[in-house]
Tab-separated table of C-alpha atoms and ligand atoms in Angstrom:
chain	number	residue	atom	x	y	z
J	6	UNK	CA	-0.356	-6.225	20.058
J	7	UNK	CA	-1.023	-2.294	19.601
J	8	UNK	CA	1.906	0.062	19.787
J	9	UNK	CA	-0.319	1.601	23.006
J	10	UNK	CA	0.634	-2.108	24.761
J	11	UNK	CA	3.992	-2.198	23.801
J	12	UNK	CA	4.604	0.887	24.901
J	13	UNK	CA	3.388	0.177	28.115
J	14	UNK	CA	5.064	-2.781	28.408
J	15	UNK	CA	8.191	-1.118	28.018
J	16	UNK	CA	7.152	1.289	30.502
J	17	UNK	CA	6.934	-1.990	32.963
J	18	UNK	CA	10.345	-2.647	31.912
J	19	UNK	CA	11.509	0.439	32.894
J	20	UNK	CA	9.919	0.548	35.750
J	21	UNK	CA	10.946	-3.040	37.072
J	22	UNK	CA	14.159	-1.875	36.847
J	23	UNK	CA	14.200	0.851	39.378
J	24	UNK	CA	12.488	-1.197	41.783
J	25	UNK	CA	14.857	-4.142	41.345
J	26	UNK	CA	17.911	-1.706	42.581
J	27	UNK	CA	15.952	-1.153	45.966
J	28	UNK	CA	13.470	-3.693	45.888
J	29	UNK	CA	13.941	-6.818	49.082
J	30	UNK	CA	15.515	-10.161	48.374
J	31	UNK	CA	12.756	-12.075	48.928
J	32	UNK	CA	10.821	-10.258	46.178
J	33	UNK	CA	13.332	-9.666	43.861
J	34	UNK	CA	11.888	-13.403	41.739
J	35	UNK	CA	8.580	-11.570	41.709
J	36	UNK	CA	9.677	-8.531	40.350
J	37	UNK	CA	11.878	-10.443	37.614
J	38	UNK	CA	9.553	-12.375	35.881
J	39	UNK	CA	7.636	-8.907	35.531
J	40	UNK	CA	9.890	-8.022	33.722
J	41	UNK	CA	10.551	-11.035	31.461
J	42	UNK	CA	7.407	-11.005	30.623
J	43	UNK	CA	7.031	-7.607	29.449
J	44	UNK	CA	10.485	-7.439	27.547
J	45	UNK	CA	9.250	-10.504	25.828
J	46	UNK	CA	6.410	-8.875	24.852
J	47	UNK	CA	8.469	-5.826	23.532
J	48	UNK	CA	10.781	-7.879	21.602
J	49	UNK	CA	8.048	-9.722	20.000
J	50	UNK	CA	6.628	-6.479	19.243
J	51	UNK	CA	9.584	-5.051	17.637
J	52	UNK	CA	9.991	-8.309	15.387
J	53	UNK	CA	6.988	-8.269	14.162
J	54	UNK	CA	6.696	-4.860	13.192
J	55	UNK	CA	10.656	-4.644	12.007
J	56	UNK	CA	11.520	-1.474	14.354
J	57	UNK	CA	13.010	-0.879	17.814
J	58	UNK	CA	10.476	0.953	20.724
J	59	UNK	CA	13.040	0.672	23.715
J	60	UNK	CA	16.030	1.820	22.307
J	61	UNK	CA	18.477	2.921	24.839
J	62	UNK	CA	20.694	6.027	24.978
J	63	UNK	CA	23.763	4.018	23.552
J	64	UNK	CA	21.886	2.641	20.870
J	65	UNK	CA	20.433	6.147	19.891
J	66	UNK	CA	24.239	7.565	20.531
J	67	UNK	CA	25.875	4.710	18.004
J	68	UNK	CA	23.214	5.530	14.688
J	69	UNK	CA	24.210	9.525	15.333
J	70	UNK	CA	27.860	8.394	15.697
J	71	UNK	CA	27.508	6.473	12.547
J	72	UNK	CA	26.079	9.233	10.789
J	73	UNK	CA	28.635	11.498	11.446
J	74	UNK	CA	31.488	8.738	10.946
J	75	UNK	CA	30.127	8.495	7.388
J	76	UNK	CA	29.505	11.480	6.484
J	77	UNK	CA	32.652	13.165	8.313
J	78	UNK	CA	34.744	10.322	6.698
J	79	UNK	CA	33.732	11.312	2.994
J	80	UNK	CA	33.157	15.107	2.860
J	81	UNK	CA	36.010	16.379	5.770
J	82	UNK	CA	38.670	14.612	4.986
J	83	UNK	CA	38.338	15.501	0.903
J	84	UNK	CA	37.922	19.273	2.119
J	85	UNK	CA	40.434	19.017	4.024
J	86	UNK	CA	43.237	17.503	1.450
J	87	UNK	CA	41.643	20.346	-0.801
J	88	UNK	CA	43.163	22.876	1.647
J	89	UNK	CA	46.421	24.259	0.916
J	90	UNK	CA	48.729	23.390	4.098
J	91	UNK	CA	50.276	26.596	4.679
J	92	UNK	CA	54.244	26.542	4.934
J	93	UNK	CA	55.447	26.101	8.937
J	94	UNK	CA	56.519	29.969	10.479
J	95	UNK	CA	59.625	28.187	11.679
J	96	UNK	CA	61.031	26.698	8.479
J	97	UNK	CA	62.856	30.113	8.171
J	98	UNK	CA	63.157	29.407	4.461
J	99	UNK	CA	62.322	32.530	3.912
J	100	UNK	CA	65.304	34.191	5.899
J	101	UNK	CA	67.330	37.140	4.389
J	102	UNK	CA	71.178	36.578	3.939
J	103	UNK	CA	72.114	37.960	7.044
J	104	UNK	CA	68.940	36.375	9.512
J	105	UNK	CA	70.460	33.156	7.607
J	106	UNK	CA	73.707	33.399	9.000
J	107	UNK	CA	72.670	34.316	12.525
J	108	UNK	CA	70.166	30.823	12.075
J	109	UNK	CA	73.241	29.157	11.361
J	110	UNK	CA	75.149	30.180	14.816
J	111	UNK	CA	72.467	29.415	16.875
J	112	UNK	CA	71.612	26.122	15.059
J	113	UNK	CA	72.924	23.861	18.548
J	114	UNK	CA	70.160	25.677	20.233
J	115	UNK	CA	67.672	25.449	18.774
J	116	UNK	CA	64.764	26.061	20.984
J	117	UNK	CA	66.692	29.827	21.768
J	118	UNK	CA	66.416	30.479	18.717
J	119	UNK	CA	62.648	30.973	18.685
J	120	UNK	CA	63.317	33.905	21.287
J	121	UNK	CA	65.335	35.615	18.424
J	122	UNK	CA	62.423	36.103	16.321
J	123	UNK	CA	61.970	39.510	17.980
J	124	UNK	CA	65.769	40.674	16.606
J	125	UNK	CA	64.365	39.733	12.896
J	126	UNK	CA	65.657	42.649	10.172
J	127	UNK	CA	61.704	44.080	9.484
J	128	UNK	CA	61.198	42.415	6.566
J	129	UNK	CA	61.535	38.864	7.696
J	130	UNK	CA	59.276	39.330	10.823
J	131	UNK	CA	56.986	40.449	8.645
J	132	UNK	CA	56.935	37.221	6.688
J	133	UNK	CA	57.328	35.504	9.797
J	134	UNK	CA	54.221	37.033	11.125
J	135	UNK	CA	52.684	36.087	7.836
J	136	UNK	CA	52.735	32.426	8.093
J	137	UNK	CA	51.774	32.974	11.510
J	138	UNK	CA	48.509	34.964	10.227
J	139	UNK	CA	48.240	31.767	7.369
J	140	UNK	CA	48.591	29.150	9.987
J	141	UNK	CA	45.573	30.469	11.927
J	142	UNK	CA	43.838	31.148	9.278
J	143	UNK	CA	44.424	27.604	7.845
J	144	UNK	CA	43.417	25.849	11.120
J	145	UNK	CA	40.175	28.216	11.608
J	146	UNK	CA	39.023	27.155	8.407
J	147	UNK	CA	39.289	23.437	8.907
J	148	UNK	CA	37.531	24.306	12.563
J	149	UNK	CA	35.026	25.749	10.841
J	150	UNK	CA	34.203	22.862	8.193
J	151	UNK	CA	34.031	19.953	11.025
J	152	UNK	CA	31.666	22.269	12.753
J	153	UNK	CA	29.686	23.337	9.982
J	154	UNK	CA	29.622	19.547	8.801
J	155	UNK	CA	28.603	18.140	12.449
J	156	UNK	CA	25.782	20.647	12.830
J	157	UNK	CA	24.557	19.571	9.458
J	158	UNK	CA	24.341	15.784	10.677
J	159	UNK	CA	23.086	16.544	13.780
J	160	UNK	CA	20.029	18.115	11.886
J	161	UNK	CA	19.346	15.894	9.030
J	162	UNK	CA	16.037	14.113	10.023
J	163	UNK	CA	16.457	10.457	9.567
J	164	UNK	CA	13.238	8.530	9.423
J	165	UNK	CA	12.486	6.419	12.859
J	166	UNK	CA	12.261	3.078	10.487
J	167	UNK	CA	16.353	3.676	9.516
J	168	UNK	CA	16.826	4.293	13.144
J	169	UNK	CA	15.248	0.862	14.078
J	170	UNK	CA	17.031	-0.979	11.324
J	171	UNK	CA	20.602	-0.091	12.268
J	172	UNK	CA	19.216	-0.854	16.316
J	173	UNK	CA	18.090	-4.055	15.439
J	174	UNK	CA	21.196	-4.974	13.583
J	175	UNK	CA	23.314	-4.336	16.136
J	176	UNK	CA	21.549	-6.288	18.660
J	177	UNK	CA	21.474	-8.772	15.930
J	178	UNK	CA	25.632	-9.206	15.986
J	179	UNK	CA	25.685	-11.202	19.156
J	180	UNK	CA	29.866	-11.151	18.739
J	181	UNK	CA	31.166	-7.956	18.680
J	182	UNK	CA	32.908	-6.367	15.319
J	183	UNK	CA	32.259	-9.658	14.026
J	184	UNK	CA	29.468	-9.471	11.736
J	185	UNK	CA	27.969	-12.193	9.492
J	186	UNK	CA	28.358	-11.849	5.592
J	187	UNK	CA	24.468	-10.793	5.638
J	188	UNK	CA	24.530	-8.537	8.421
J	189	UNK	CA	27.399	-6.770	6.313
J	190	UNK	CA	25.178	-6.533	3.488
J	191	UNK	CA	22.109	-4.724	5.568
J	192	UNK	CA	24.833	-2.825	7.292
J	193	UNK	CA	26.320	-1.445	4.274
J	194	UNK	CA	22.755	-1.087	2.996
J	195	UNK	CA	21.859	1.514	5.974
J	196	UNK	CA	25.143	3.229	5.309
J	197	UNK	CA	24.172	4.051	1.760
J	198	UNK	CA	20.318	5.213	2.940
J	199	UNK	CA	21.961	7.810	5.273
J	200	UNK	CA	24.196	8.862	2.798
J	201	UNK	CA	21.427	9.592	0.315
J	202	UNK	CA	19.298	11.035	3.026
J	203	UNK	CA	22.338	13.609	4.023
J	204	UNK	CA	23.202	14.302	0.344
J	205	UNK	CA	18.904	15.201	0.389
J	206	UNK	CA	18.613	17.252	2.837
J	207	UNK	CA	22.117	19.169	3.194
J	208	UNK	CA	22.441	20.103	-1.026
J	209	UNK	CA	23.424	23.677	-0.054
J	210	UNK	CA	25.983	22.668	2.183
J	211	UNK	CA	27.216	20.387	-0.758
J	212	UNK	CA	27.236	23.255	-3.337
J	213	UNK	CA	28.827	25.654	-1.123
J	214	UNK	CA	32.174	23.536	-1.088
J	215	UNK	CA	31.809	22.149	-4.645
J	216	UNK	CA	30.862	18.595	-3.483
A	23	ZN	ZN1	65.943	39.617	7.420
């Protein structure tokens, strides 16, 4: 069978669906072994040739979720633990003497004591407002890396064959997250293909954070 016929056939598929949701009773046997005849004919398709043509949206959504789970998972996290964590505002470890004492008196109410900021001495509000400044910056620069980082998977081109694999393996794992020892094997196998195909196509991205 041609890819023209398969495609079709899908199209039946498709289409056989729709017409099932408002199609009458008495036709609704007709209309069904359509269908199971053309999905046949798409599955056989897709075996023979190793790839997927009907993939749905959820199948399409779980490879780019994958993608971004692996690569997320190795490059975010390390950039991440390569961040300085910038000391909390409200440790007040950096009190004078005299802001200490005052800390000290209000220590049994604790939440009031956030209000008192505004009676710091100048020089502690200004290291107050320091941290403050740190802490955004800190979180603004981890913001930026997951975004940078998703964009980046989101346009790394993945070749339709990879796509098809990963498809057709999970339609292979008929119990859920409970995988065979050889469907582990091509799984981990796909895993390592878009992992060289990111590390490909993103090397800028890579250099720019030392990675
Ligand atoms: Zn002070």
């Amino acid at each position: 069978m041609n890819l023209e016929l398969a495609e079709q056939h899908k199209l039946i598929v498709e289409n056989c669906k729709n017409l099932l949701s408002v199609v009458l009773n008495e036709d609704k046997k007709v209309v069904t072994e359509i269908m199971n005849k053309s999905q046949l004919k798409v599955e056989n398709y897709n075996k023979e040739n190793y790839t997927i043509i009907d993939a749905n949206k959820t199948e399409l959504g779980r490879f780019t979720a994958m993608v971004k789970r692996i690569i997320m998972g190795k490059y975010v996290n390390a950039l991440f633990n390569s961040l300085e964590e910038p000391k909390d505002a409200y440790d007040y470890d950096y009190l004078c003497e005299k802001e200490e004492k005052q800390l000290f008196q209000y220590e049994d109410y604790e939440d009031d004591y956030f209000y008192e900021v505004k009676l710091f001495c100048k020089n502690c509000k200004k290291k107050f407002n320091e941290r403050l400044q740190l802490e955004e910056e800190y979180r603004l620069k981890k913001e930026a890396i997951v975004i940078e980082f998703k964009k980046a998977c989101d346009d790394t081109i993945f070749p339709d064959a990879l796509r098809a694999r990963k498809i057709s393996l999970i339609r292979s794992i008929v119990v859920k997250y409970d995988p065979t020892e050889l469907q582990k094997k091509l799984g981990k196998e796909i895993h390592n293909e878009v992992f060289s195909i990111f590390v490909a196509q993103n090397k800028e991205l890579l250099t720019k954070y030392n990675l």
